[in-house]
């Protein structure tokens, strides 16, 4: 079976598309030994991320089993996850003072 | 495991046999280039620095220039100074001379201008070339190799495919007793706590955390969001959202070996094993630092594709993105994208990379070498005065 999205670590709440995924398309993501079915709410380009769960605004986004940033708005399961709804928590000189 | 290399008088092993023309300042760079253009097998390491630099910034340029001359891929060095610069040509030549390799020094003021310097320098280089370029390779152990590990033009395939495979290759070299270096401190932001756990002791762990903290503070002091610079616009287009995500993918290329120490920019490691060097995330300055630290060969993972080479070492280009491999076939040596689209294991691609490192050590030219890519840049840490 060829997967269209993969996770790096079982703790992840986002998966990486390894093919272009169309809006409305249901893809399987292998988590440990289980398969999670996700229906994409948007077009996800190759290499970009798809949410595996609802991630409320302000919560951490997890990839590689680690924090890659926080949600800047409520993210729904199946949403496209990128700079429009996630921000970095590090190197934020703009937030100083 | 044995490879065929060039043994230098101090016992270090080169896998290339370059003759370097080394200007000690920007004022001598044009003349150095002209001399190098006249003699086969030589390369001028031109740069913008060497004068009116202060403190740690001055010391870093000095350390880097000496390190580049000391690199075992360099068979002989002609130091070309203007004659009045802050980085003293005599000192640089003496320090490189401690390796036992042929080193000569001339200054433009000492020779009496451009033309006389070119004449004298060209004759020196010609004599060096006759001696050095005909040196045979001999059988040496692969444990003499120091590998520099670089990534640039990252997309999300780098973290999934190219970087883990590069890490496997690095681990293989280390298992044969070699040395490897990870650099690009900026691209450790958000992943430093994972790497720190691999330090051989608390002191090394703390040093690693300190260099990352300093780099982050430097970015913060500019009062802007680091995003847009790190990750770059191309990283973002490739699916990388934050510096943390970039860093976490980046460190896969560091394999799994314990970290023996943290090196200053351009500082050679004291022993064998795995090291982290404090360099910026900019590829050219990062590679230049690792060359000054003694790396003889560089592996370079890229998602978006990049042509980068280096003047004194082969750069092996690897992509995790099969589209990029097709798009930039003239520049990329290895396609790790088959991990993603053909289900080939990371381990198998790692072995392919390691085998390529061995071939390149034995003399196989990389695409960057064939296309004469010789990008070069010394990292500056303070403004010029």
GROMACS .gro file of C-alpha atoms in nm, chain B:
model
  385
   98UNK     CA    1   3.895   0.021   0.527
   99UNK     CA    2   4.159   0.162   0.292
  100UNK     CA    3   4.142   0.454   0.050
  101UNK     CA    4   4.400   0.618  -0.176
  102UNK     CA    5   4.509   0.960  -0.053
  103UNK     CA    6   4.793   1.210  -0.044
  104UNK     CA    7   5.010   1.193   0.267
  105UNK     CA    8   5.126   1.533   0.393
  106UNK     CA    9   5.453   1.586   0.585
  107UNK     CA   10   5.261   1.604   0.917
  108UNK     CA   11   5.094   1.267   0.847
  109UNK     CA   12   4.751   1.412   0.763
  110UNK     CA   13   4.577   1.274   0.456
  111UNK     CA   14   4.444   1.472   0.163
  112UNK     CA   15   4.198   1.336  -0.091
  113UNK     CA   16   4.263   1.626  -0.327
  114UNK     CA   17   4.593   1.792  -0.410
  115UNK     CA   18   4.523   2.164  -0.441
  116UNK     CA   19   4.780   2.441  -0.441
  117UNK     CA   20   4.625   2.740  -0.269
  118UNK     CA   21   4.696   3.107  -0.325
  119UNK     CA   22   4.587   3.265   0.002
  120UNK     CA   23   4.539   3.642   0.017
  121UNK     CA   24   4.562   3.774   0.372
  122UNK     CA   25   4.332   4.064   0.295
  123UNK     CA   26   4.077   4.189   0.048
  124UNK     CA   27   4.348   4.424  -0.082
  125UNK     CA   28   4.552   4.125  -0.204
  126UNK     CA   29   4.260   3.922  -0.339
  127UNK     CA   30   4.259   4.047  -0.698
  128UNK     CA   31   4.634   3.996  -0.735
  129UNK     CA   32   4.605   3.647  -0.582
  130UNK     CA   33   4.338   3.557  -0.839
  131UNK     CA   34   4.556   3.675  -1.127
  132UNK     CA   35   4.853   3.468  -1.008
  133UNK     CA   36   4.635   3.160  -0.966
  134UNK     CA   37   4.487   3.203  -1.314
  135UNK     CA   38   4.833   3.154  -1.465
  136UNK     CA   39   4.918   2.818  -1.307
  137UNK     CA   40   4.740   2.482  -1.340
  138UNK     CA   41   4.617   2.304  -1.029
  139UNK     CA   42   4.598   2.618  -0.818
  140UNK     CA   43   4.306   2.802  -0.661
  141UNK     CA   44   4.287   3.147  -0.501
  142UNK     CA   45   4.075   3.173  -0.186
  143UNK     CA   46   3.963   3.532  -0.230
  144UNK     CA   47   3.770   3.702   0.047
  145UNK     CA   48   3.661   4.045   0.171
  146UNK     CA   49   3.835   4.041   0.507
  147UNK     CA   50   4.176   4.061   0.673
  148UNK     CA   51   4.198   4.427   0.764
  149UNK     CA   52   4.036   4.667   1.012
  150UNK     CA   53   3.884   4.378   1.205
  151UNK     CA   54   3.883   4.380   1.583
  152UNK     CA   55   3.898   4.123   1.865
  153UNK     CA   56   3.720   3.791   1.820
  154UNK     CA   57   3.625   3.883   1.463
  155UNK     CA   58   3.993   3.937   1.370
  156UNK     CA   59   4.094   3.617   1.549
  157UNK     CA   60   3.829   3.422   1.365
  158UNK     CA   61   3.956   3.538   1.025
  159UNK     CA   62   4.314   3.450   1.127
  160UNK     CA   63   4.207   3.106   1.253
  161UNK     CA   64   4.009   3.041   0.936
  162UNK     CA   65   4.288   3.141   0.696
  163UNK     CA   66   4.542   2.926   0.883
  164UNK     CA   67   4.296   2.636   0.897
  165UNK     CA   68   4.233   2.655   0.524
  166UNK     CA   69   4.607   2.646   0.453
  167UNK     CA   70   4.644   2.355   0.695
  168UNK     CA   71   4.362   2.154   0.533
  169UNK     CA   72   4.518   1.824   0.417
  170UNK     CA   73   4.359   1.863   0.072
  171UNK     CA   74   4.606   2.148   0.024
  172UNK     CA   75   4.952   2.040  -0.089
  173UNK     CA   76   5.123   2.379  -0.090
  174UNK     CA   77   5.037   2.741  -0.015
  175UNK     CA   78   5.142   3.078  -0.149
  176UNK     CA   79   5.039   3.350   0.095
  177UNK     CA   80   4.990   3.686  -0.077
  178UNK     CA   81   4.965   3.993   0.142
  179UNK     CA   82   4.936   4.360   0.065
  180UNK     CA   83   5.196   4.420   0.336
  181UNK     CA   84   5.022   4.649   0.584
  182UNK     CA   85   4.701   4.456   0.670
  183UNK     CA   86   4.585   4.355   1.016
  184UNK     CA   87   4.612   3.985   0.936
  185UNK     CA   88   4.988   3.953   0.912
  186UNK     CA   89   5.104   3.754   0.607
  187UNK     CA   90   5.427   3.646   0.780
  188UNK     CA   91   5.234   3.503   1.076
  189UNK     CA   92   4.985   3.319   0.854
  190UNK     CA   93   5.267   3.167   0.646
  191UNK     CA   94   5.462   3.061   0.957
  192UNK     CA   95   5.159   2.895   1.114
  193UNK     CA   96   5.071   2.701   0.798
  194UNK     CA   97   5.441   2.616   0.759
  195UNK     CA   98   5.421   2.413   1.083
  196UNK     CA   99   5.243   2.141   0.883
  197UNK     CA  100   5.568   2.090   0.692
  198UNK     CA  101   5.401   2.152   0.356
  199UNK     CA  102   5.567   2.399   0.116
  200UNK     CA  103   5.457   2.752   0.208
  201UNK     CA  104   5.585   3.078   0.064
  202UNK     CA  105   5.486   3.437   0.130
  203UNK     CA  106   5.507   3.752  -0.079
  204UNK     CA  107   5.357   4.096  -0.035
  205UNK     CA  108   5.251   4.342  -0.301
  206UNK     CA  109   5.427   4.630  -0.124
  207UNK     CA  110   5.738   4.415  -0.079
  208UNK     CA  111   5.750   4.309  -0.445
  209UNK     CA  112   5.684   4.662  -0.572
  210UNK     CA  113   5.335   4.649  -0.718
  211UNK     CA  114   5.095   4.424  -0.903
  212UNK     CA  115   5.311   4.322  -1.199
  213UNK     CA  116   5.620   4.232  -0.999
  214UNK     CA  117   5.406   4.039  -0.749
  215UNK     CA  118   5.240   3.846  -1.030
  216UNK     CA  119   5.578   3.761  -1.184
  217UNK     CA  120   5.732   3.647  -0.857
  218UNK     CA  121   5.418   3.469  -0.740
  219UNK     CA  122   5.367   3.288  -1.068
  220UNK     CA  123   5.724   3.155  -1.064
  221UNK     CA  124   5.681   3.031  -0.706
  222UNK     CA  125   5.353   2.861  -0.798
  223UNK     CA  126   5.504   2.702  -1.108
  224UNK     CA  127   5.779   2.546  -0.898
  225UNK     CA  128   5.526   2.429  -0.638
  226UNK     CA  129   5.306   2.281  -0.912
  227UNK     CA  130   5.594   2.081  -1.059
  228UNK     CA  131   5.661   1.930  -0.719
  229UNK     CA  132   5.310   1.885  -0.580
  230UNK     CA  133   5.092   1.801  -0.879
  231UNK     CA  134   5.295   1.491  -0.965
  232UNK     CA  135   5.262   1.341  -0.618
  233UNK     CA  136   5.120   0.988  -0.628
  234UNK     CA  137   4.829   0.874  -0.411
  235UNK     CA  138   4.909   0.606  -0.155
  236UNK     CA  139   4.705   0.359   0.046
  237UNK     CA  140   4.580   0.507   0.372
  238UNK     CA  141   4.314   0.429   0.628
  239UNK     CA  142   3.968   0.582   0.595
  240UNK     CA  143   3.983   0.675   0.965
  241UNK     CA  144   4.196   0.972   0.848
  242UNK     CA  145   3.887   1.127   0.690
  243UNK     CA  146   3.691   1.414   0.842
  244UNK     CA  147   3.346   1.451   0.693
  245UNK     CA  148   3.162   1.783   0.696
  246UNK     CA  149   2.784   1.748   0.696
  247UNK     CA  150   2.587   2.034   0.545
  248UNK     CA  151   2.230   2.100   0.441
  249UNK     CA  152   2.083   2.380   0.238
  250UNK     CA  153   1.773   2.465   0.041
  251UNK     CA  154   1.581   2.242   0.281
  252UNK     CA  155   1.229   2.120   0.220
  253UNK     CA  156   1.036   1.864   0.422
  254UNK     CA  157   1.186   1.572   0.226
  255UNK     CA  158   1.523   1.658   0.387
  256UNK     CA  159   1.399   1.554   0.732
  257UNK     CA  160   1.224   1.243   0.603
  258UNK     CA  161   1.479   1.104   0.357
  259UNK     CA  162   1.806   1.284   0.277
  260UNK     CA  163   1.911   1.380   0.630
  261UNK     CA  164   1.849   1.041   0.798
  262UNK     CA  165   2.039   0.874   0.510
  263UNK     CA  166   2.328   1.122   0.548
  264UNK     CA  167   2.327   1.046   0.922
  265UNK     CA  168   2.356   0.675   0.844
  266UNK     CA  169   2.658   0.743   0.619
  267UNK     CA  170   2.818   0.957   0.890
  268UNK     CA  171   2.768   0.680   1.148
  269UNK     CA  172   2.933   0.432   0.909
  270UNK     CA  173   3.242   0.653   0.871
  271UNK     CA  174   3.258   0.697   1.250
  272UNK     CA  175   3.238   0.320   1.292
  273UNK     CA  176   3.550   0.294   1.073
  274UNK     CA  177   3.724   0.533   1.314
  275UNK     CA  178   3.676   0.857   1.120
  276UNK     CA  179   3.559   1.203   1.218
  277UNK     CA  180   3.244   1.396   1.126
  278UNK     CA  181   3.116   1.747   1.189
  279UNK     CA  182   2.770   1.896   1.208
  280UNK     CA  183   2.749   2.273   1.175
  281UNK     CA  184   2.488   2.549   1.131
  282UNK     CA  185   2.399   2.653   1.486
  283UNK     CA  186   2.090   2.847   1.373
  284UNK     CA  187   1.946   2.520   1.249
  285UNK     CA  188   1.976   2.364   1.592
  286UNK     CA  189   1.726   2.612   1.743
  287UNK     CA  190   1.438   2.399   1.871
  288UNK     CA  191   1.636   2.073   1.853
  289UNK     CA  192   1.929   2.151   2.082
  290UNK     CA  193   1.779   1.964   2.380
  291UNK     CA  194   1.785   1.639   2.177
  292UNK     CA  195   2.143   1.681   2.058
  293UNK     CA  196   2.263   1.787   2.405
  294UNK     CA  197   2.160   1.443   2.536
  295UNK     CA  198   2.421   1.294   2.302
  296UNK     CA  199   2.710   1.496   2.446
  297UNK     CA  200   2.986   1.286   2.607
  298UNK     CA  201   2.966   1.496   2.924
  299UNK     CA  202   2.777   1.784   3.087
  300UNK     CA  203   3.040   2.037   2.985
  301UNK     CA  204   2.998   1.956   2.617
  302UNK     CA  205   2.619   1.953   2.656
  303UNK     CA  206   2.626   2.299   2.818
  304UNK     CA  207   2.856   2.435   2.547
  305UNK     CA  208   2.614   2.312   2.283
  306UNK     CA  209   2.315   2.474   2.457
  307UNK     CA  210   2.518   2.795   2.499
  308UNK     CA  211   2.604   2.838   2.131
  309UNK     CA  212   2.240   2.788   2.034
  310UNK     CA  213   2.123   3.034   2.302
  311UNK     CA  214   2.374   3.294   2.181
  312UNK     CA  215   2.262   3.254   1.821
  313UNK     CA  216   1.896   3.284   1.916
  314UNK     CA  217   1.970   3.591   2.128
  315UNK     CA  218   2.157   3.748   1.837
  316UNK     CA  219   1.848   3.700   1.618
  317UNK     CA  220   1.617   3.828   1.894
  318UNK     CA  221   1.832   4.142   1.942
  319UNK     CA  222   1.738   4.252   1.591
  320UNK     CA  223   1.380   4.281   1.712
  321UNK     CA  224   1.223   4.078   1.432
  322UNK     CA  225   1.068   3.738   1.376
  323UNK     CA  226   1.349   3.510   1.253
  324UNK     CA  227   1.100   3.356   1.012
  325UNK     CA  228   1.147   3.469   0.655
  326UNK     CA  229   1.520   3.435   0.706
  327UNK     CA  230   1.501   3.105   0.896
  328UNK     CA  231   1.319   2.917   0.754
  329UNK     CA  232   1.388   3.087   0.421
  330UNK     CA  233   1.110   3.166   0.172
  331UNK     CA  234   1.216   2.855  -0.022
  332UNK     CA  235   1.202   2.637   0.290
  333UNK     CA  236   0.848   2.763   0.352
  334UNK     CA  237   0.745   2.695  -0.007
  335UNK     CA  238   0.886   2.346   0.044
  336UNK     CA  239   0.653   2.291   0.341
  337UNK     CA  240   0.879   2.385   0.634
  338UNK     CA  241   0.673   2.605   0.868
  339UNK     CA  242   0.906   2.709   1.153
  340UNK     CA  243   1.275   2.712   1.248
  341UNK     CA  244   1.196   2.438   1.504
  342UNK     CA  245   1.063   2.210   1.229
  343UNK     CA  246   1.366   2.287   1.012
  344UNK     CA  247   1.607   2.217   1.298
  345UNK     CA  248   1.438   1.892   1.403
  346UNK     CA  249   1.469   1.767   1.045
  347UNK     CA  250   1.825   1.897   1.016
  348UNK     CA  251   1.966   1.704   1.310
  349UNK     CA  252   1.882   1.370   1.148
  350UNK     CA  253   2.192   1.422   0.937
  351UNK     CA  254   2.394   1.406   1.258
  352UNK     CA  255   2.335   1.031   1.284
  353UNK     CA  256   2.345   0.881   1.630
  354UNK     CA  257   2.705   0.907   1.751
  355UNK     CA  258   2.800   1.071   2.083
  356UNK     CA  259   2.913   1.434   2.054
  357UNK     CA  260   3.278   1.463   2.155
  358UNK     CA  261   3.299   1.839   2.156
  359UNK     CA  262   3.178   2.176   2.032
  360UNK     CA  263   3.418   2.360   1.801
  361UNK     CA  264   3.459   2.729   1.734
  362UNK     CA  265   3.415   2.840   1.373
  363UNK     CA  266   3.715   2.706   1.178
  364UNK     CA  267   3.859   2.518   1.477
  365UNK     CA  268   3.995   2.168   1.408
  366UNK     CA  269   3.883   1.886   1.639
  367UNK     CA  270   4.147   1.751   1.877
  368UNK     CA  271   4.048   1.390   1.833
  369UNK     CA  272   3.840   1.161   1.614
  370UNK     CA  273   3.465   1.111   1.645
  371UNK     CA  274   3.162   1.335   1.608
  372UNK     CA  275   3.173   1.712   1.666
  373UNK     CA  276   2.945   2.015   1.635
  374UNK     CA  277   3.094   2.335   1.489
  375UNK     CA  278   2.944   2.677   1.569
  376UNK     CA  279   2.871   2.822   1.226
  377UNK     CA  280   2.586   3.024   1.076
  378UNK     CA  281   2.314   2.848   0.877
  379UNK     CA  282   2.437   3.010   0.557
  380UNK     CA  283   2.579   2.720   0.355
  381UNK     CA  284   2.891   2.876   0.209
  382UNK     CA  285   3.018   3.023   0.536
  383UNK     CA  286   2.932   2.700   0.713
  384UNK     CA  287   3.125   2.483   0.465
  385UNK     CA  288   3.422   2.724   0.471
  386UNK     CA  289   3.434   2.689   0.852
  387UNK     CA  290   3.436   2.310   0.832
  388UNK     CA  291   3.713   2.317   0.568
  389UNK     CA  292   3.919   2.536   0.800
  390UNK     CA  293   3.850   2.276   1.069
  391UNK     CA  294   4.011   2.013   0.847
  392UNK     CA  295   3.718   1.847   0.668
  393UNK     CA  296   3.840   1.683   0.346
  394UNK     CA  297   3.496   1.593   0.206
  395UNK     CA  298   3.149   1.743   0.244
  396UNK     CA  299   2.810   1.578   0.208
  397UNK     CA  300   2.536   1.827   0.138
  398UNK     CA  301   2.164   1.746   0.158
  399UNK     CA  302   1.918   1.967  -0.023
  400UNK     CA  303   1.546   1.956  -0.083
  401UNK     CA  304   1.508   2.245  -0.325
  402UNK     CA  305   1.845   2.194  -0.495
  403UNK     CA  306   2.165   2.399  -0.488
  404UNK     CA  307   2.482   2.409  -0.700
  405UNK     CA  308   2.724   2.479  -0.411
  406UNK     CA  309   3.077   2.342  -0.422
  407UNK     CA  310   3.397   2.436  -0.241
  408UNK     CA  311   3.742   2.543  -0.363
  409UNK     CA  312   3.948   2.284  -0.175
  410UNK     CA  313   3.714   1.988  -0.115
  411UNK     CA  314   3.461   1.779  -0.303
  412UNK     CA  315   3.096   1.843  -0.213
  413UNK     CA  316   2.859   1.547  -0.264
  414UNK     CA  317   2.504   1.668  -0.322
  415UNK     CA  318   2.210   1.456  -0.201
  416UNK     CA  319   1.839   1.533  -0.232
  417UNK     CA  320   1.540   1.367  -0.067
  418UNK     CA  321   1.315   1.509  -0.337
  419UNK     CA  322   1.296   1.305  -0.660
  420UNK     CA  323   1.152   1.602  -0.849
  421UNK     CA  324   1.452   1.813  -0.749
  422UNK     CA  325   1.686   1.532  -0.853
  423UNK     CA  326   1.531   1.538  -1.201
  424UNK     CA  327   1.512   1.918  -1.213
  425UNK     CA  328   1.874   1.972  -1.106
  426UNK     CA  329   2.036   1.655  -1.241
  427UNK     CA  330   2.344   1.860  -1.343
  428UNK     CA  331   2.412   1.942  -0.977
  429UNK     CA  332   2.282   1.661  -0.758
  430UNK     CA  333   2.488   1.344  -0.714
  431UNK     CA  334   2.253   1.115  -0.520
  432UNK     CA  335   1.874   1.078  -0.510
  433UNK     CA  336   1.753   0.984  -0.162
  434UNK     CA  337   1.398   1.055  -0.280
  435UNK     CA  338   1.363   0.683  -0.350
  436UNK     CA  339   1.305   0.645   0.025
  437UNK     CA  340   0.977   0.832  -0.029
  438UNK     CA  341   0.861   0.720  -0.373
  439UNK     CA  342   1.011   0.372  -0.409
  440UNK     CA  343   1.016   0.251  -0.049
  441UNK     CA  344   1.395   0.202  -0.049
  442UNK     CA  345   1.522   0.191   0.311
  443UNK     CA  346   1.709   0.481   0.475
  444UNK     CA  347   1.984   0.234   0.558
  445UNK     CA  348   2.028   0.135   0.194
  446UNK     CA  349   2.052   0.497   0.076
  447UNK     CA  350   2.288   0.565   0.368
  448UNK     CA  351   2.515   0.289   0.239
  449UNK     CA  352   2.496   0.435  -0.112
  450UNK     CA  353   2.607   0.773   0.027
  451UNK     CA  354   2.891   0.611   0.222
  452UNK     CA  355   3.009   0.423  -0.090
  453UNK     CA  356   3.002   0.750  -0.283
  454UNK     CA  357   3.212   0.916  -0.009
  455UNK     CA  358   3.468   0.635  -0.050
  456UNK     CA  359   3.473   0.672  -0.431
  457UNK     CA  360   3.510   1.049  -0.405
  458UNK     CA  361   3.792   1.009  -0.151
  459UNK     CA  362   3.962   0.784  -0.406
  460UNK     CA  363   3.943   1.057  -0.669
  461UNK     CA  364   3.598   1.040  -0.828
  462UNK     CA  365   3.491   1.395  -0.913
  463UNK     CA  366   3.159   1.525  -0.782
  464UNK     CA  367   2.923   1.724  -1.004
  465UNK     CA  368   3.015   2.041  -0.812
  466UNK     CA  369   3.383   1.979  -0.892
  467UNK     CA  370   3.316   1.903  -1.258
  468UNK     CA  371   3.121   2.228  -1.293
  469UNK     CA  372   3.400   2.417  -1.107
  470UNK     CA  373   3.171   2.530  -0.826
  471UNK     CA  374   3.405   2.691  -0.576
  472UNK     CA  375   3.180   2.896  -0.350
  473UNK     CA  376   3.372   3.040  -0.059
  474UNK     CA  377   3.295   3.279   0.226
  475UNK     CA  378   3.439   3.349   0.570
  476UNK     CA  379   3.189   3.415   0.852
  477UNK     CA  380   3.226   3.757   1.009
  478UNK     CA  381   3.105   3.822   1.364
  479UNK     CA  382   3.151   4.198   1.399
  480UNK     CA  383   3.131   4.498   1.170
  481UNK     CA  384   3.450   4.618   1.002
  482UNK     CA  385   3.614   4.926   1.155
   0.00000   0.00000   0.00000
